[in-house]
């Protein structure tokens, strides 16, 4: 927690697939084996956005 990270997420739009970056500060990390996850928070135009990522998800690249 506290590190600034850029998470590359695989996004599918129709039949196209691309990588989308989500940059923010890690505010939580839960170690639960295969169900491990972490929460990243960023501020966009003064509005806070939090997103939860599964650590071992095939959609998360980095």
mmCIF file of N, CA and C in Angstrom:
data_model
loop_
_atom_site.group_PDB
_atom_site.id
_atom_site.type_symbol
_atom_site.label_atom_id
_atom_site.label_comp_id
_atom_site.label_asym_id
_atom_site.label_seq_id
_atom_site.Cartn_x
_atom_site.Cartn_y
_atom_site.Cartn_z
ATOM 1 N N UNK A 1 0.826 -1.207 0.000
ATOM 2 C CA UNK A 1 0.000 0.000 0.000
ATOM 3 C C UNK A 1 0.862 1.259 0.000
ATOM 4 N N UNK A 2 0.436 2.241 -0.781
ATOM 5 C CA UNK A 2 1.158 3.499 -0.847
ATOM 6 C C UNK A 2 1.971 3.685 -2.106
ATOM 7 N N UNK A 3 2.200 2.619 -2.856
ATOM 8 C CA UNK A 3 2.972 2.724 -4.091
ATOM 9 C C UNK A 3 2.095 3.228 -5.232
ATOM 10 N N UNK A 4 2.693 4.025 -6.105
ATOM 11 C CA UNK A 4 2.001 4.449 -7.315
ATOM 12 C C UNK A 4 2.301 3.428 -8.403
ATOM 13 N N UNK A 5 1.247 2.908 -9.025
ATOM 14 C CA UNK A 5 1.400 1.856 -10.025
ATOM 15 C C UNK A 5 0.591 2.197 -11.277
ATOM 16 N N UNK A 6 0.961 1.563 -12.373
ATOM 17 C CA UNK A 6 0.166 1.606 -13.602
ATOM 18 C C UNK A 6 -0.218 0.162 -13.902
ATOM 19 N N UNK A 7 -1.512 -0.125 -13.847
ATOM 20 C CA UNK A 7 -2.014 -1.472 -14.101
ATOM 21 C C UNK A 7 -2.503 -1.519 -15.545
ATOM 22 N N UNK A 8 -1.963 -2.433 -16.315
ATOM 23 C CA UNK A 8 -2.390 -2.618 -17.701
ATOM 24 C C UNK A 8 -3.483 -3.681 -17.725
ATOM 25 N N UNK A 9 -4.682 -3.283 -18.149
ATOM 26 C CA UNK A 9 -5.839 -4.173 -18.152
ATOM 27 C C UNK A 9 -6.253 -4.440 -19.592
ATOM 28 N N UNK A 10 -6.517 -5.696 -19.889
ATOM 29 C CA UNK A 10 -6.982 -6.073 -21.225
ATOM 30 C C UNK A 10 -8.471 -5.766 -21.324
ATOM 31 N N UNK A 11 -8.855 -4.931 -22.303
ATOM 32 C CA UNK A 11 -10.244 -4.507 -22.484
ATOM 33 C C UNK A 11 -10.727 -5.014 -23.839
ATOM 34 N N UNK A 12 -11.909 -5.622 -23.837
ATOM 35 C CA UNK A 12 -12.480 -6.122 -25.089
ATOM 36 C C UNK A 12 -13.655 -5.245 -25.492
ATOM 37 N N UNK A 13 -13.603 -4.725 -26.706
ATOM 38 C CA UNK A 13 -14.674 -3.890 -27.258
ATOM 39 C C UNK A 13 -15.134 -4.542 -28.553
ATOM 40 N N UNK A 14 -16.273 -5.199 -28.510
ATOM 41 C CA UNK A 14 -16.742 -5.930 -29.681
ATOM 42 C C UNK A 14 -15.814 -7.095 -29.937
ATOM 43 N N UNK A 15 -15.210 -7.135 -31.116
ATOM 44 C CA UNK A 15 -14.253 -8.206 -31.410
ATOM 45 C C UNK A 15 -12.813 -7.712 -31.341
ATOM 46 N N UNK A 16 -12.602 -6.472 -30.895
ATOM 47 C CA UNK A 16 -11.258 -5.907 -30.733
ATOM 48 C C UNK A 16 -10.820 -6.017 -29.287
ATOM 49 N N UNK A 17 -9.517 -6.114 -29.097
ATOM 50 C CA UNK A 17 -8.964 -6.183 -27.750
ATOM 51 C C UNK A 17 -7.787 -5.218 -27.667
ATOM 52 N N UNK A 18 -7.687 -4.498 -26.542
ATOM 53 C CA UNK A 18 -6.590 -3.543 -26.374
ATOM 54 C C UNK A 18 -6.204 -3.491 -24.904
ATOM 55 N N UNK A 19 -5.071 -2.847 -24.616
ATOM 56 C CA UNK A 19 -4.631 -2.651 -23.238
ATOM 57 C C UNK A 19 -4.983 -1.239 -22.799
ATOM 58 N N UNK A 20 -5.508 -1.131 -21.586
ATOM 59 C CA UNK A 20 -5.857 0.166 -21.021
ATOM 60 C C UNK A 20 -5.099 0.322 -19.708
ATOM 61 N N UNK A 21 -4.416 1.448 -19.549
ATOM 62 C CA UNK A 21 -3.664 1.708 -18.332
ATOM 63 C C UNK A 21 -4.519 2.383 -17.274
ATOM 64 N N UNK A 22 -4.328 1.991 -16.013
ATOM 65 C CA UNK A 22 -5.021 2.616 -14.886
ATOM 66 C C UNK A 22 -3.939 2.968 -13.876
ATOM 67 N N UNK A 23 -3.637 4.271 -13.744
ATOM 68 C CA UNK A 23 -2.553 4.718 -12.866
ATOM 69 C C UNK A 23 -3.131 5.297 -11.590
ATOM 70 N N UNK A 24 -2.579 4.873 -10.457
ATOM 71 C CA UNK A 24 -3.043 5.385 -9.181
ATOM 72 C C UNK A 24 -2.216 4.831 -8.035
ATOM 73 N N UNK A 25 -2.698 5.047 -6.828
ATOM 74 C CA UNK A 25 -2.011 4.633 -5.608
ATOM 75 C C UNK A 25 -2.684 3.383 -5.060
ATOM 76 N N UNK A 26 -1.879 2.380 -4.724
ATOM 77 C CA UNK A 26 -2.419 1.164 -4.115
ATOM 78 C C UNK A 26 -2.844 1.503 -2.693
ATOM 79 N N UNK A 27 -4.125 1.297 -2.376
ATOM 80 C CA UNK A 27 -4.617 1.628 -1.037
ATOM 81 C C UNK A 27 -4.939 0.391 -0.216
ATOM 82 N N UNK A 28 -5.020 -0.775 -0.861
ATOM 83 C CA UNK A 28 -5.341 -1.994 -0.136
ATOM 84 C C UNK A 28 -4.798 -3.189 -0.898
ATOM 85 N N UNK A 29 -4.373 -4.202 -0.140
ATOM 86 C CA UNK A 29 -3.896 -5.438 -0.737
ATOM 87 C C UNK A 29 -4.368 -6.583 0.146
ATOM 88 N N UNK A 30 -5.052 -7.561 -0.442
ATOM 89 C CA UNK A 30 -5.556 -8.705 0.322
ATOM 90 C C UNK A 30 -4.963 -9.979 -0.251
ATOM 91 N N UNK A 31 -4.268 -10.726 0.590
ATOM 92 C CA UNK A 31 -3.655 -11.983 0.175
ATOM 93 C C UNK A 31 -4.562 -13.133 0.579
ATOM 94 N N UNK A 32 -5.258 -13.698 -0.405
ATOM 95 C CA UNK A 32 -6.179 -14.805 -0.155
ATOM 96 C C UNK A 32 -5.976 -15.894 -1.195
ATOM 97 N N UNK A 33 -4.746 -16.276 -1.401
ATOM 98 C CA UNK A 33 -4.458 -17.327 -2.373
ATOM 99 C C UNK A 33 -4.840 -16.898 -3.779
ATOM 100 N N UNK A 34 -5.625 -17.742 -4.450
ATOM 101 C CA UNK A 34 -6.046 -17.445 -5.814
ATOM 102 C C UNK A 34 -6.979 -16.243 -5.852
ATOM 103 N N UNK A 35 -7.667 -15.952 -4.760
ATOM 104 C CA UNK A 35 -8.603 -14.826 -4.696
ATOM 105 C C UNK A 35 -7.953 -13.529 -4.215
ATOM 106 N N UNK A 36 -6.639 -13.422 -4.277
ATOM 107 C CA UNK A 36 -5.941 -12.208 -3.853
ATOM 108 C C UNK A 36 -6.330 -11.036 -4.742
ATOM 109 N N UNK A 37 -6.412 -9.841 -4.138
ATOM 110 C CA UNK A 37 -6.746 -8.655 -4.921
ATOM 111 C C UNK A 37 -6.075 -7.429 -4.335
ATOM 112 N N UNK A 38 -6.117 -6.341 -5.093
ATOM 113 C CA UNK A 38 -5.595 -5.067 -4.618
ATOM 114 C C UNK A 38 -6.471 -3.957 -5.170
ATOM 115 N N UNK A 39 -6.525 -2.833 -4.445
ATOM 116 C CA UNK A 39 -7.359 -1.705 -4.831
ATOM 117 C C UNK A 39 -6.449 -0.528 -5.171
ATOM 118 N N UNK A 40 -6.710 0.090 -6.326
ATOM 119 C CA UNK A 40 -5.946 1.249 -6.791
ATOM 120 C C UNK A 40 -6.886 2.442 -6.834
ATOM 121 N N UNK A 41 -6.424 3.577 -6.304
ATOM 122 C CA UNK A 41 -7.239 4.795 -6.276
ATOM 123 C C UNK A 41 -6.546 5.884 -7.073
ATOM 124 N N UNK A 42 -7.331 6.589 -7.908
ATOM 125 C CA UNK A 42 -6.807 7.746 -8.631
ATOM 126 C C UNK A 42 -7.838 8.853 -8.576
ATOM 127 N N UNK A 43 -7.390 10.073 -8.840
ATOM 128 C CA UNK A 43 -8.278 11.224 -8.844
ATOM 129 C C UNK A 43 -8.322 11.786 -10.258
ATOM 130 N N UNK A 44 -9.522 11.831 -10.838
ATOM 131 C CA UNK A 44 -9.709 12.345 -12.185
ATOM 132 C C UNK A 44 -10.635 13.541 -12.139
ATOM 133 N N UNK A 45 -10.116 14.720 -12.483
ATOM 134 C CA UNK A 45 -10.901 15.961 -12.479
ATOM 135 C C UNK A 45 -11.559 16.197 -11.117
ATOM 136 N N UNK A 46 -10.818 15.896 -10.042
ATOM 137 C CA UNK A 46 -11.332 16.125 -8.696
ATOM 138 C C UNK A 46 -12.263 15.051 -8.178
ATOM 139 N N UNK A 47 -12.498 14.011 -8.950
ATOM 140 C CA UNK A 47 -13.371 12.916 -8.525
ATOM 141 C C UNK A 47 -12.506 11.688 -8.288
ATOM 142 N N UNK A 48 -12.610 11.105 -7.097
ATOM 143 C CA UNK A 48 -11.847 9.915 -6.762
ATOM 144 C C UNK A 48 -12.454 8.675 -7.392
ATOM 145 N N UNK A 49 -11.587 7.836 -7.962
ATOM 146 C CA UNK A 49 -12.020 6.583 -8.578
ATOM 147 C C UNK A 49 -11.204 5.459 -7.964
ATOM 148 N N UNK A 50 -11.897 4.431 -7.468
ATOM 149 C CA UNK A 50 -11.225 3.255 -6.930
ATOM 150 C C UNK A 50 -11.588 2.057 -7.783
ATOM 151 N N UNK A 51 -10.601 1.226 -8.058
ATOM 152 C CA UNK A 51 -10.864 0.032 -8.858
ATOM 153 C C UNK A 51 -10.157 -1.154 -8.218
ATOM 154 N N UNK A 52 -10.868 -2.260 -8.122
ATOM 155 C CA UNK A 52 -10.332 -3.483 -7.540
ATOM 156 C C UNK A 52 -9.862 -4.402 -8.659
ATOM 157 N N UNK A 53 -8.649 -4.933 -8.506
ATOM 158 C CA UNK A 53 -8.076 -5.847 -9.488
ATOM 159 C C UNK A 53 -7.779 -7.179 -8.816
ATOM 160 N N UNK A 54 -8.091 -8.267 -9.496
ATOM 161 C CA UNK A 54 -7.707 -9.594 -9.032
ATOM 162 C C UNK A 54 -6.237 -9.794 -9.400
ATOM 163 N N UNK A 55 -5.419 -10.176 -8.426
ATOM 164 C CA UNK A 55 -3.979 -10.292 -8.652
ATOM 165 C C UNK A 55 -3.648 -11.301 -9.747
ATOM 166 N N UNK A 56 -4.338 -12.426 -9.766
ATOM 167 C CA UNK A 56 -4.012 -13.497 -10.712
ATOM 168 C C UNK A 56 -4.950 -13.542 -11.914
ATOM 169 N N UNK A 57 -5.652 -12.450 -12.197
ATOM 170 C CA UNK A 57 -6.571 -12.408 -13.330
ATOM 171 C C UNK A 57 -5.799 -12.409 -14.648
ATOM 172 N N UNK A 58 -6.261 -13.164 -15.642
ATOM 173 C CA UNK A 58 -5.594 -13.130 -16.945
ATOM 174 C C UNK A 58 -5.808 -11.801 -17.675
ATOM 175 N N UNK A 59 -6.734 -10.969 -17.198
ATOM 176 C CA UNK A 59 -6.980 -9.666 -17.819
ATOM 177 C C UNK A 59 -5.978 -8.611 -17.369
ATOM 178 N N UNK A 60 -5.272 -8.842 -16.259
ATOM 179 C CA UNK A 60 -4.280 -7.897 -15.738
ATOM 180 C C UNK A 60 -2.923 -8.289 -16.304
ATOM 181 N N UNK A 61 -2.311 -7.364 -17.042
ATOM 182 C CA UNK A 61 -1.022 -7.641 -17.678
ATOM 183 C C UNK A 61 0.147 -7.345 -16.747
ATOM 184 N N UNK A 62 0.152 -6.176 -16.115
ATOM 185 C CA UNK A 62 1.269 -5.778 -15.242
ATOM 186 C C UNK A 62 0.726 -5.253 -13.945
#
